[in-house]
Amino acid sequence: MPDMKIEMERIRREPLPRRTAADIQERVSGLMARMTLPEKIGQMFQTTHWSGIVTGPEYDTHQTLEKVRKGKIGSFQGLTDNQVIYQLQKIAVEETRLGIPLLFCLDIIHGCRTTFPTNLAMSCSWNPELVRKSISVVAAESAHSGVNLTFSPMLDLVRDPRWGRVMESNGEDACLSSAFAEAYVRGYQQDNLSGYDTVACCAKHYVGYGAVEAGREYNAVDLSERVLRNHYLPPFAAAIKAGVKMVMTSFNTLFDIPVTANEPVLRGMLRGDLKFRGVTVSDYSSSAEIKCHKIATDDETVAVKCLKAGLDVEMMSNSYINHLEAAVAKGRIPATLIEEACARILTLKYELGLFDNPYKNIYADPEQNFQNSKYRVQAFETACESAVLLKNDAVLPLGTDRKIALIGPFSDSKDVIGAWGGKADWNATVTLKEAFEDAGLPFIHERGSNVYDGLDATAATRAAAAADIVVLAVGEPGNLSGEAASRTCLDLPGVQNELFTAVLAAKKPVVVVIFSGRPLTIGDWIEKTQATLWAWQLGTESGHALCALLTGARNPSGKLTMTFPRSVGQIPLYYNFLPTGRPYMPENPTEMFRTHYVDLPNEPLFPFGFGRGYSPFVYGAMKTDKEILKPGDAVTVSVDVFNAGTYDGAETVQLYIEAECFSVARPVNELKKFAKRKIKAGHSETFTFSLDSDDFAFWNADMVFISEPGRYQIKVGPSSAELQMTVIVLSLTT
Ligand code: GLC
């Protein structure tokens, strides 16, 4: 094989023309006119290169090189080696009849080499602008390592932490997830797709995958159309409005039809209602899996049903490439649907500049683009804003006047990347112990146990007893969340509870730092200790961020975007539930004939929007500029927030509405606006929100999206469960 590295080093990177839509459409039409039907179908097939190395035919187990040569492959996913990418692109450009470049896709969802917190963690920053900046770093590193398009953002709304993929989501609320959807798309794509620091991106998994029954991975989904439209579709609508270029169909059924072959959900809702004009791609073999869903018995029918439903690109299964031509010949599917799909794929390749420079994202030495100190600073700041302080009984921040015992399996662990870690450099990841050393803190270190074994209770108790305060670092290993990682029990795994008992025996104040991909049921740990910092999986700068938060160099500002249940038995548990005919009375939690459990209160361990810092924020009286809102008008809501502490901090004020009486039952609270602002110690900031009549629209009893006349309570506060009681009743008039 020629030394590709030398050729790759010679790749030229002049600024690429920013082609207009009309110019691109003309070029696509011209190219399509020269393409055969098999070549058009070839664009609709996405696979991987199984050998994963630069090879000749002798290793090419799936004849991939030959398929590229014959124009039978349009895109690849899962390739991380730039030389392999270069080899394949060179064949496509130089050895095929029309030289159509390939598109290379990869799952880079919260970091390429510099790893940011998991997406659920980043959503706890309540700071879309921060996330947009972080994702622009992810885009730059991805664009310099062979990636043209990333399979991100994941926009599944989640209400069930048994499902391992909650760690990829933006939490349980549509309003917040929609704000982050826009931030991700703008961060990846920015405003110049043909640039050298941007990548196209893909909203996934369309739609409803986060609602798998019982939180069991790949299970069926049963949602009403109203719940789908009120809660699960809005983040995709926001991504489409922000210009996302691809949407990935989900594994699950919806209305009992697999989404990948569901015409009402794809051509009806996605293309019709949401006006998506980009490319649809199936999730990994989800097209072929409709046979397992028992709505097809053979691959030609798979191809016909999926294309008819609106699937453009088939990922990792072969029904399109093997059967579409025959299906057209038999009259089972019109060739026009292939033409439309192929045109969308070619348009994306033109928008990316791949026809002008097919090698634009391929660098001989991508490493040189990764070691960028600015990127680590961004990762550090994002990690600081993503962790959530859940409890602090005046033991934090840590001072240098108290000796610390740092204990636990996560005290010196690099397992802080989380699932879908891209090309993370685990060695570059900073552990909590390393950060304590960098900060010169007075501490002793005793691991005390591994996650699953190696418990040395005596050593743990002894270390705790020898210190003034304990920092106990525990958690859920990264491989226990992510795809195919549903859990029926959300306790801390292994011997960590025994370690906890050993540490408590020393009767010293304990700060628990918990690493996880998802909410866990750790009520006992909270009650028996003095402080809890939820560390999620914060990525490359995890240790430095946690140390800064624990010592007060940074003031915690994160707030939960997923409800924490007390027990798995409460799940699904989320803040915006319906009131029921026998509403729960918190003041009388065991009143018999009301919606409740006999063995636990309904309340979660921690509610949506909850988080603490080192500065108590005092809310003034909320004001509005009107109490009657006419259609087309807007109401201004304002509230003063005072930082009564000695630490400068940041507060996220949340504005909720509560519907009083409408044509359908409405959630007891609905987040409509939020804002995060820095507030200096001893100072006050005025938060002002504007609500217009469209903010009150919902899918009503007639399935019309409308703002019905009626009355609402408007509430502001630091979380969904701490809302000002001086609410304003707002009457919408017709
Ligand atoms: C996986 C995931 C999806 C990912 C795709 C390609 O099964 O469901 O999120 O983008 O396959 O890796």
XYZ file of C-alpha atoms and ligand atoms in Angstrom:
746
model
C 0.000 0.000 0.000
C 1.470 3.433 -0.883
C 2.486 5.450 2.165
C -0.740 7.317 2.605
C 0.643 9.481 5.360
C 2.787 11.368 2.851
C -0.197 11.883 0.563
C -2.349 12.932 3.537
C 0.247 15.485 4.593
C -0.049 17.032 1.125
C -3.836 17.529 1.352
C -4.478 21.177 0.512
C -7.057 23.151 2.464
C -7.992 26.316 0.653
C -11.204 28.036 1.817
C -14.092 26.286 0.112
C -16.805 28.122 -1.828
C -19.977 28.706 0.129
C -22.423 27.499 -2.439
C -26.009 28.785 -2.544
C -28.925 26.373 -2.312
C -29.767 27.111 -5.939
C -26.199 26.377 -7.054
C -26.191 23.129 -5.090
C -29.576 22.104 -6.445
C -28.370 22.701 -9.996
C -25.260 20.601 -9.432
C -27.251 17.821 -7.765
C -29.721 17.732 -10.651
C -26.896 17.631 -13.155
C -25.175 14.791 -11.342
C -28.384 12.812 -10.831
C -29.047 13.020 -14.569
C -25.816 11.097 -15.123
C -26.375 8.486 -12.428
C -27.808 5.035 -12.926
C -30.490 3.677 -10.599
C -27.964 1.339 -8.883
C -25.625 4.297 -8.307
C -28.474 6.271 -6.744
C -29.313 3.325 -4.512
C -25.615 3.073 -3.615
C -25.802 6.515 -2.038
C -28.483 5.166 0.325
C -26.287 2.485 1.885
C -24.185 3.201 4.973
C -21.808 0.616 6.346
C -18.497 0.365 8.155
C -15.108 -1.003 7.168
C -14.941 -4.178 9.176
C -11.215 -4.719 8.890
C -10.705 -1.237 10.348
C -7.185 -1.071 8.903
C -5.649 0.168 5.663
C -5.876 -3.032 3.656
C -5.802 -4.566 0.295
C -8.372 -7.082 -0.973
C -6.715 -9.860 0.990
C -8.093 -8.534 4.298
C -11.248 -6.983 2.940
C -13.629 -9.529 4.462
C -16.778 -7.788 3.254
C -15.385 -6.684 -0.146
C -15.880 -3.093 1.063
C -13.181 -1.625 -1.176
C -14.763 -3.240 -4.235
C -18.248 -2.044 -3.228
C -16.927 1.511 -2.954
C -15.266 1.117 -6.356
C -18.635 0.092 -7.849
C -20.481 3.033 -6.255
C -22.442 0.720 -3.959
C -21.710 2.629 -0.717
C -22.634 6.263 -0.027
C -21.397 6.709 3.526
C -19.570 5.070 6.412
C -20.054 5.103 10.157
C -17.796 4.089 13.014
C -14.394 4.663 11.360
C -11.797 6.360 13.560
C -8.555 5.783 11.651
C -7.766 8.647 9.281
C -5.716 6.451 6.985
C -8.643 4.052 6.525
C -10.904 7.011 5.810
C -8.388 8.391 3.324
C -8.055 5.017 1.561
C -11.818 4.702 1.111
C -12.317 8.303 0.014
C -9.475 8.032 -2.497
C -11.122 4.996 -4.090
C -14.499 6.767 -4.227
C -13.077 9.896 -5.800
C -10.496 8.403 -8.148
C -11.731 4.933 -9.043
C -15.520 5.203 -9.400
C -17.386 6.204 -12.563
C -18.613 9.549 -11.210
C -16.177 10.269 -8.361
C -18.906 10.979 -5.809
C -17.244 11.479 -2.379
C -18.187 9.400 0.625
C -19.655 10.833 3.829
C -17.993 9.720 7.077
C -20.163 9.656 10.208
C -19.178 8.922 13.809
C -20.721 8.961 17.294
C -19.030 11.946 18.851
C -21.638 13.120 21.332
C -19.868 14.801 24.238
C -16.266 15.009 23.175
C -13.800 13.836 20.555
C -10.370 13.847 22.218
C -11.071 16.513 24.854
C -14.042 15.004 26.630
C -16.798 17.113 28.074
C -19.324 15.987 30.673
C -21.964 13.545 29.493
C -24.936 15.229 27.872
C -27.225 14.738 30.886
C -24.522 16.304 33.054
C -24.102 19.255 30.690
C -27.857 19.832 30.689
C -27.579 20.389 34.464
C -25.616 23.551 33.681
C -28.886 25.082 32.417
C -26.499 27.042 30.200
C -27.146 26.459 26.481
C -24.586 29.067 25.470
C -21.885 27.296 27.473
C -22.841 24.012 25.807
C -22.838 25.607 22.372
C -19.265 26.782 22.932
C -18.260 23.356 24.243
C -19.823 21.612 21.273
C -17.992 23.952 18.904
C -14.787 22.536 20.437
C -16.106 19.010 19.906
C -16.892 19.946 16.315
C -13.407 21.322 15.691
C -11.691 18.209 17.048
C -14.071 15.959 15.120
C -13.607 17.901 11.888
C -9.852 17.399 12.251
C -10.111 13.650 12.682
C -11.890 12.450 9.598
C -15.469 13.079 10.708
C -17.894 14.896 8.370
C -21.050 14.272 10.440
C -21.631 13.301 14.048
C -24.556 11.256 15.325
C -25.494 13.867 17.877
C -27.450 15.529 19.531
C -29.422 12.798 21.229
C -32.797 14.453 21.874
C -34.762 11.686 23.542
C -36.894 12.990 26.394
C -36.326 10.746 29.410
C -38.448 9.983 32.469
C -37.012 6.604 33.473
C -33.469 6.331 34.900
C -33.563 2.540 34.569
C -32.804 3.227 30.889
C -29.053 3.487 30.502
C -29.169 6.050 27.712
C -30.530 8.831 29.947
C -26.850 9.833 30.195
C -26.935 10.918 26.540
C -30.081 13.019 26.964
C -30.937 16.544 28.058
C -33.358 15.317 30.730
C -37.092 15.193 31.268
C -38.324 18.542 30.080
C -39.211 19.544 26.525
C -38.575 23.265 27.014
C -35.068 22.748 28.399
C -34.236 19.984 25.901
C -35.339 22.234 23.063
C -32.985 24.985 24.189
C -30.114 22.501 24.258
C -31.131 21.005 20.912
C -30.581 24.390 19.315
C -27.291 24.867 21.175
C -25.909 21.522 19.940
C -26.876 22.116 16.327
C -25.393 25.621 16.336
C -22.276 24.322 18.091
C -21.632 21.552 15.566
C -22.724 23.244 12.333
C -22.217 26.920 13.148
C -22.911 28.922 10.043
C -20.517 27.373 7.562
C -20.791 23.658 6.915
C -18.044 23.815 4.291
C -15.630 25.178 6.904
C -12.756 23.181 8.373
C -13.899 23.393 12.008
C -17.510 22.322 11.691
C -19.350 19.078 11.147
C -22.895 18.295 10.151
C -24.957 16.743 12.888
C -27.814 14.292 13.341
C -30.747 14.586 15.745
C -31.546 11.211 17.277
C -33.362 8.995 18.047
C -36.526 10.061 16.309
C -38.806 9.486 18.248
C -39.941 8.281 21.653
C -37.013 5.927 22.351
C -36.610 7.382 25.840
C -40.036 6.011 26.775
C -39.212 2.306 26.380
C -41.532 0.390 28.663
C -40.056 -0.483 32.074
C -36.882 1.326 31.084
C -35.843 -1.844 29.303
C -33.538 -1.215 26.363
C -35.058 -1.601 22.876
C -38.508 -2.321 24.387
C -41.815 -1.195 22.910
C -43.010 2.377 23.364
C -46.627 3.313 23.931
C -47.285 7.051 23.911
C -50.441 8.969 23.191
C -50.208 11.369 20.290
C -50.782 14.257 22.682
C -47.890 13.249 24.987
C -45.716 12.712 21.926
C -46.499 16.135 20.538
C -46.398 18.006 23.858
C -43.220 16.441 25.233
C -41.191 14.240 22.821
C -41.356 16.083 19.490
C -40.471 19.670 20.557
C -36.687 19.075 20.913
C -36.615 17.682 17.363
C -38.630 20.668 16.163
C -36.033 22.937 17.781
C -33.148 21.065 16.129
C -34.846 21.279 12.734
C -35.483 24.995 13.219
C -31.757 25.362 14.017
C -30.892 23.614 10.743
C -29.930 20.061 11.722
C -28.904 18.152 8.603
C -29.827 14.578 9.515
C -32.364 12.765 11.684
C -31.910 9.180 12.849
C -34.903 6.906 13.251
C -35.210 5.013 16.502
C -35.342 1.290 17.213
C -38.723 1.424 18.912
C -42.280 1.048 17.748
C -44.672 3.980 17.987
C -48.408 3.406 17.585
C -47.319 -0.237 17.192
C -45.261 0.370 14.034
C -41.431 0.545 14.127
C -40.519 4.207 13.587
C -38.061 3.242 10.811
C -40.992 1.988 8.745
C -43.649 4.342 10.110
C -44.930 6.615 7.337
C -47.269 8.781 9.496
C -44.387 9.445 11.919
C -41.714 10.000 9.251
C -43.375 11.491 6.170
C -46.342 12.732 8.205
C -44.896 14.316 11.348
C -41.181 14.737 10.561
C -41.424 15.925 6.962
C -44.971 17.293 7.114
C -45.508 18.880 10.517
C -41.868 19.602 11.432
C -40.866 20.475 7.844
C -37.589 18.524 7.983
C -35.853 18.704 4.582
C -32.603 16.909 5.439
C -31.522 13.272 5.327
C -33.057 10.488 7.411
C -30.890 7.569 8.466
C -31.924 4.409 10.264
C -30.339 3.466 13.521
C -27.988 0.507 13.360
C -29.909 -2.200 11.382
C -33.245 -0.887 12.710
C -34.590 -1.273 9.163
C -33.853 -5.010 8.994
C -35.209 -5.357 12.525
C -38.749 -4.659 11.344
C -38.733 -8.374 10.538
C -38.248 -9.031 14.263
C -41.077 -6.590 14.926
C -43.001 -8.930 12.642
C -44.181 -6.369 10.096
C -42.071 -7.850 7.272
C -40.883 -11.335 6.423
C -38.276 -10.630 3.726
C -35.662 -8.011 2.917
C -37.309 -6.712 -0.225
C -40.413 -5.883 1.798
C -38.170 -4.272 4.406
C -36.741 -2.039 1.677
C -40.167 -1.174 0.275
C -41.740 -0.391 3.674
C -38.839 1.722 4.934
C -38.418 3.744 1.759
C -42.165 4.295 1.494
C -42.163 5.462 5.125
C -39.441 8.019 4.381
C -36.077 6.426 5.222
C -33.278 7.798 3.017
C -30.147 5.991 4.296
C -30.057 2.417 5.577
C -27.361 1.973 8.223
C -25.588 -1.379 8.551
C -28.202 -3.587 6.919
C -28.481 -4.380 3.234
C -32.103 -4.390 2.168
C -31.779 -1.213 0.114
C -28.551 -2.125 -1.676
C -29.653 -5.698 -2.303
C -33.356 -5.285 -3.127
C -34.462 -1.790 -4.099
C -33.585 -2.144 -7.781
C -35.674 -5.313 -8.033
C -38.520 -3.718 -6.061
C -38.613 -0.859 -8.584
C -38.545 -3.329 -11.483
C -41.532 -5.155 -9.979
C -43.401 -1.898 -9.497
C -43.421 -2.267 -5.703
C -41.892 1.158 -5.169
C -41.563 4.151 -7.538
C -38.045 5.179 -8.548
C -38.984 8.774 -7.670
C -38.657 7.963 -3.964
C -35.088 6.820 -4.616
C -34.414 9.966 -6.615
C -35.663 12.159 -3.735
C -33.555 10.315 -1.150
C -30.433 10.389 -3.310
C -30.879 14.103 -3.996
C -31.016 14.847 -0.270
C -27.841 12.832 0.331
C -25.930 14.536 -2.494
C -27.156 17.940 -1.298
C -25.666 17.259 2.143
C -22.344 16.273 0.560
C -22.309 19.486 -1.464
C -23.215 21.574 1.606
C -20.282 19.991 3.447
C -17.927 20.953 0.607
C -17.009 17.323 -0.028
C -17.280 17.739 -3.789
C -14.843 20.668 -3.566
C -12.461 18.929 -1.163
C -13.317 15.290 -0.386
C -10.333 15.121 1.985
C -11.170 18.290 3.947
C -11.509 16.541 7.339
C -8.663 14.048 6.882
C -5.411 14.964 8.637
C -2.257 12.906 8.609
C -1.694 13.692 12.268
C -4.961 14.606 13.985
C -3.161 14.515 17.333
C -1.632 17.919 16.572
C -5.122 19.386 16.509
C -6.145 17.898 19.797
C -3.657 19.201 22.333
C -5.222 22.603 22.681
C -5.110 24.083 26.157
C -8.069 26.352 25.384
C -10.154 23.218 24.836
C -9.306 21.916 28.298
C -10.228 25.245 29.856
C -13.614 25.002 28.157
C -13.961 21.431 29.412
C -13.082 22.555 32.934
C -15.608 25.408 32.995
C -18.343 23.160 31.602
C -17.582 20.455 34.147
C -17.784 23.025 36.951
C -21.267 24.073 35.813
C -22.482 20.502 35.275
C -21.925 19.014 38.732
C -24.828 19.436 41.175
C -24.515 20.176 44.896
C -27.459 18.313 46.439
C -26.716 18.806 50.128
C -24.335 20.827 52.263
C -24.724 20.948 56.028
C -22.123 23.693 56.361
C -19.156 21.388 55.773
C -18.299 22.697 52.300
C -16.251 24.398 50.938
C -13.264 22.387 52.193
C -10.627 24.549 53.857
C -6.900 23.919 54.138
C -7.320 23.957 57.913
C -8.891 20.514 58.020
C -7.193 17.241 57.190
C -9.078 15.351 54.517
C -9.362 11.592 54.066
C -10.025 10.922 50.403
C -11.558 7.459 50.207
C -13.370 5.308 47.675
C -13.058 3.474 44.353
C -13.594 6.711 42.425
C -11.085 8.689 44.476
C -8.367 8.101 41.896
C -10.371 6.798 38.957
C -10.164 7.750 35.313
C -13.539 6.126 34.720
C -15.147 9.553 34.487
C -15.625 9.731 30.727
C -18.998 8.037 30.430
C -20.435 6.082 27.533
C -19.819 7.229 23.962
C -16.445 8.663 24.891
C -15.390 9.276 21.291
C -11.594 9.333 21.017
C -11.121 10.256 24.671
C -7.585 10.114 26.004
C -8.165 8.369 29.312
C -4.577 9.006 30.345
C -5.110 12.739 30.044
C -8.135 12.560 32.344
C -7.582 14.170 35.735
C -8.648 12.169 38.769
C -9.882 13.652 42.036
C -6.703 12.559 43.834
C -4.492 14.142 41.159
C -6.463 17.371 41.462
C -6.155 17.346 45.259
C -2.386 16.960 44.799
C -2.292 19.758 42.198
C -4.203 21.970 44.651
C -1.853 21.120 47.545
C -4.705 20.046 49.782
C -3.849 18.403 53.142
C -5.180 14.908 52.551
C -4.538 11.241 53.050
C -5.691 8.748 50.450
C -7.167 5.341 51.125
C -9.026 3.612 48.319
C -10.911 1.434 50.795
C -12.347 -0.794 48.074
C -12.846 -1.290 44.388
C -16.382 -1.023 43.104
C -17.087 -4.739 43.226
C -14.378 -6.132 45.518
C -11.234 -5.473 47.516
C -13.019 -4.044 50.547
C -10.623 -3.119 53.366
C -13.069 -1.852 55.946
C -10.424 -1.533 58.629
C -8.219 0.663 56.456
C -11.186 2.796 55.451
C -12.317 3.320 59.030
C -8.750 4.045 60.130
C -8.208 6.632 57.382
C -11.498 8.347 58.185
C -10.679 8.409 61.892
C -7.264 9.967 61.207
C -8.818 12.928 59.358
C -11.087 15.849 60.239
C -13.405 15.283 57.267
C -13.945 12.517 54.710
C -14.445 12.920 50.965
C -15.976 9.607 49.905
C -15.817 9.117 46.115
C -18.192 6.402 44.938
C -20.348 5.704 41.962
C -21.552 3.729 39.021
C -18.895 2.467 36.557
C -19.164 4.013 33.096
C -20.149 0.713 31.510
C -23.307 0.541 33.648
C -24.972 3.296 31.637
C -25.214 4.106 27.958
C -26.665 1.839 25.289
C -27.772 -1.671 26.270
C -27.307 -0.811 29.962
C -30.766 -0.789 31.526
C -30.799 -1.563 35.249
C -33.621 -2.826 37.479
C -31.851 -1.595 40.614
C -30.386 1.907 40.866
C -28.359 1.452 44.051
C -24.617 1.957 44.104
C -23.184 -1.337 42.847
C -20.764 -3.784 44.453
C -19.243 -3.409 47.912
C -19.707 0.381 48.148
C -22.456 0.159 50.728
C -20.130 -1.867 52.948
C -17.416 0.729 52.404
C -19.936 3.392 53.412
C -20.643 1.590 56.677
C -16.929 1.354 57.415
C -16.424 5.076 56.824
C -19.449 6.048 58.936
C -17.995 4.020 61.827
C -15.322 6.700 62.247
C -18.071 9.248 63.044
C -16.418 12.059 61.094
C -18.217 14.487 58.759
C -18.564 12.914 55.315
C -18.819 14.614 51.912
C -20.059 12.115 49.326
C -19.020 12.666 45.708
C -21.087 10.404 43.440
C -20.062 9.570 39.862
C -22.804 8.176 37.636
C -24.403 8.304 34.208
C -27.918 8.471 35.626
C -29.928 9.292 38.789
C -29.416 6.677 41.499
C -31.477 5.678 44.542
C -29.112 6.769 47.275
C -31.442 8.216 49.902
C -29.619 6.449 52.746
C -26.283 7.994 51.726
C -27.806 11.447 51.701
C -29.423 11.173 55.108
C -26.346 9.807 56.885
C -23.800 12.267 55.497
C -23.239 16.001 55.636
C -22.812 16.886 51.964
C -23.421 15.368 48.543
C -21.914 16.554 45.259
C -23.242 14.783 42.177
C -20.256 14.363 39.869
C -21.935 12.579 36.939
C -19.159 11.728 34.456
C -17.458 15.068 33.869
C -14.812 14.050 31.340
C -11.200 15.093 30.887
C -11.204 17.857 33.515
C -13.350 15.978 36.034
C -10.861 16.040 38.923
C -9.920 19.704 38.559
C -13.568 20.755 38.359
C -14.636 18.716 41.389
C -11.682 19.983 43.417
C -12.525 23.581 42.482
C -16.139 23.018 43.538
C -15.233 21.244 46.796
C -12.778 23.966 47.831
C -14.957 26.904 46.765
C -12.700 28.055 43.937
C -15.850 27.584 41.915
C -19.331 27.994 43.368
C -21.619 25.067 42.387
C -24.488 26.184 40.127
C -25.757 22.955 38.544
C -29.422 21.940 38.809
C -30.989 18.566 38.109
C -32.704 18.076 34.777
C -33.983 14.638 35.710
C -35.994 13.834 38.812
C -34.178 11.616 41.358
C -36.538 8.928 42.691
C -36.399 7.577 46.229
C -37.141 4.129 44.916
C -37.254 2.362 41.564
C -40.846 1.616 42.525
C -41.789 5.241 41.899
C -40.583 5.235 38.273
C -41.598 6.819 35.923
C -41.359 9.887 38.129
C -41.163 13.378 36.668
C -42.126 16.886 37.704
C -44.753 17.668 35.085
C -47.240 14.948 35.967
C -51.034 15.237 35.612
C -53.043 16.093 38.772
C -55.377 12.971 38.797
C -58.920 12.897 40.191
C -57.631 12.297 43.705
C -54.661 14.632 43.950
C -51.897 13.849 46.425
C -51.868 16.079 49.513
C -48.247 16.572 50.615
C -49.445 17.746 53.996
C -51.216 14.425 54.434
C -49.143 11.947 52.393
C -50.924 8.836 53.642
C -54.489 10.007 53.174
C -56.010 6.819 51.990
C -58.137 7.600 48.993
C -55.659 9.788 47.199
C -52.954 8.958 44.693
C -50.114 7.673 46.886
C -48.123 4.621 47.964
C -48.531 2.953 51.328
C -44.765 2.558 51.775
C -43.208 5.806 50.489
C -44.258 9.428 49.986
C -44.830 10.475 46.370
C -42.130 13.097 46.518
C -38.846 12.355 44.757
C -35.517 12.297 46.537
C -34.620 15.445 44.578
C -36.935 17.303 42.192
C -36.396 18.567 38.687
C -34.507 21.865 38.703
C -32.984 21.318 42.156
C -29.421 22.270 43.010
C -27.561 24.250 45.662
C -24.503 26.471 45.816
C -22.524 28.236 48.510
C -24.625 31.391 48.227
C -28.188 31.510 49.515
C -30.304 33.282 46.910
C -33.262 35.240 48.236
C -36.198 35.817 45.845
C -38.115 39.067 45.982
C -41.771 39.401 45.066
C -42.625 38.452 41.502
C -44.260 41.112 39.387
C -46.122 41.087 36.053
C -47.075 44.028 33.893
C -50.613 42.721 33.259
C -53.092 40.176 34.447
C -55.037 39.836 31.215
C -53.173 38.562 28.155
C -54.764 39.081 24.749
C -53.797 36.968 21.722
C -50.643 38.307 20.113
C -49.727 40.221 23.243
C -47.027 39.416 25.800
C -46.784 39.563 29.578
C -43.548 40.589 31.305
C -42.681 38.747 34.496
C -39.873 39.975 36.709
C -38.295 38.972 39.995
C -35.315 40.264 41.974
C -32.853 37.705 43.299
C -30.408 38.664 46.041
C -27.128 36.832 46.743
C -27.180 36.762 50.528
C -23.940 34.830 50.761
C -20.244 35.625 50.748
C -19.515 33.798 47.482
C -20.186 35.202 44.038
C -22.419 32.695 42.330
C -24.842 31.962 39.528
C -28.558 31.274 39.902
C -30.944 29.701 37.422
C -34.381 31.169 37.857
C -37.115 28.949 36.478
C -40.541 30.121 35.388
C -43.393 27.613 35.389
C -47.065 27.853 34.529
C -49.912 25.876 36.058
C -53.088 25.603 34.016
C -56.271 25.985 36.038
C -58.999 24.540 33.779
C -58.802 23.600 30.076
C -60.185 21.079 27.585
C -57.685 18.416 28.710
C -55.904 17.713 31.972
C -52.613 19.636 32.045
C -49.413 19.021 34.066
C -49.262 20.451 37.572
C -46.274 22.484 36.415
C -44.830 23.339 33.021
C -41.394 24.931 32.614
C -41.717 27.777 30.124
C -38.678 30.019 30.681
C -35.375 29.910 32.505
C -32.351 32.113 32.831
C -28.981 31.647 34.493
C -27.079 34.698 35.626
C -24.058 35.477 37.772
C -24.884 37.380 40.962
C -22.106 38.864 43.030
C -22.119 38.327 46.793
C -24.295 40.957 48.444
C -25.803 42.029 45.134
C -29.163 41.595 43.496
C -30.152 40.915 39.915
C -33.524 41.420 38.272
C -34.635 38.489 36.098
C -37.175 39.450 33.466
C -39.122 37.033 31.264
C -41.595 37.675 28.485
C -44.424 35.232 27.832
C -46.615 35.616 24.799
C -49.867 33.809 24.084
C -48.024 31.178 22.013
C -46.139 30.109 25.151
C -49.456 28.831 26.488
C -50.313 26.705 23.452
C -50.873 22.964 23.898
C -52.463 20.079 22.031
C -56.066 20.366 23.161
C -58.994 17.934 23.256
C -59.468 18.297 19.488
C -55.714 17.686 18.911
C -55.274 21.279 17.801
C -52.163 23.153 18.964
C -53.744 26.263 20.412
C -53.742 28.703 23.346
C -57.208 28.216 24.763
C -58.650 31.088 26.837
C -58.372 30.377 30.537
C -56.461 31.095 33.737
C -52.911 30.193 34.696
C -50.761 30.497 37.764
C -47.358 31.919 36.905
C -44.608 30.821 39.306
C -40.896 31.464 39.553
C -38.301 29.842 41.761
C -35.011 27.916 42.075
C -36.571 24.532 41.246
C -39.858 22.875 40.275
C -40.582 22.219 43.956
C -39.568 25.608 45.364
C -41.864 27.999 43.589
C -42.996 31.325 44.916
C -46.461 31.068 46.368
C -47.230 34.665 45.494
C -48.410 33.492 42.132
C -50.073 35.650 39.542
C -53.213 34.429 37.853
C -53.123 35.252 34.188
C -56.269 35.139 32.097
C -55.898 34.445 28.419
C -58.787 35.909 26.508
C -59.956 35.024 23.011
C -26.212 2.672 17.966
C -27.013 3.763 18.632
C -26.977 5.085 17.899
C -25.652 5.254 17.184
C -25.591 4.186 16.105
C -24.265 4.219 15.336
O -26.884 1.457 18.085
O -28.380 3.483 18.922
O -27.204 6.122 18.878
O -25.572 6.540 16.605
O -25.791 2.868 16.625
O -23.216 3.884 16.205
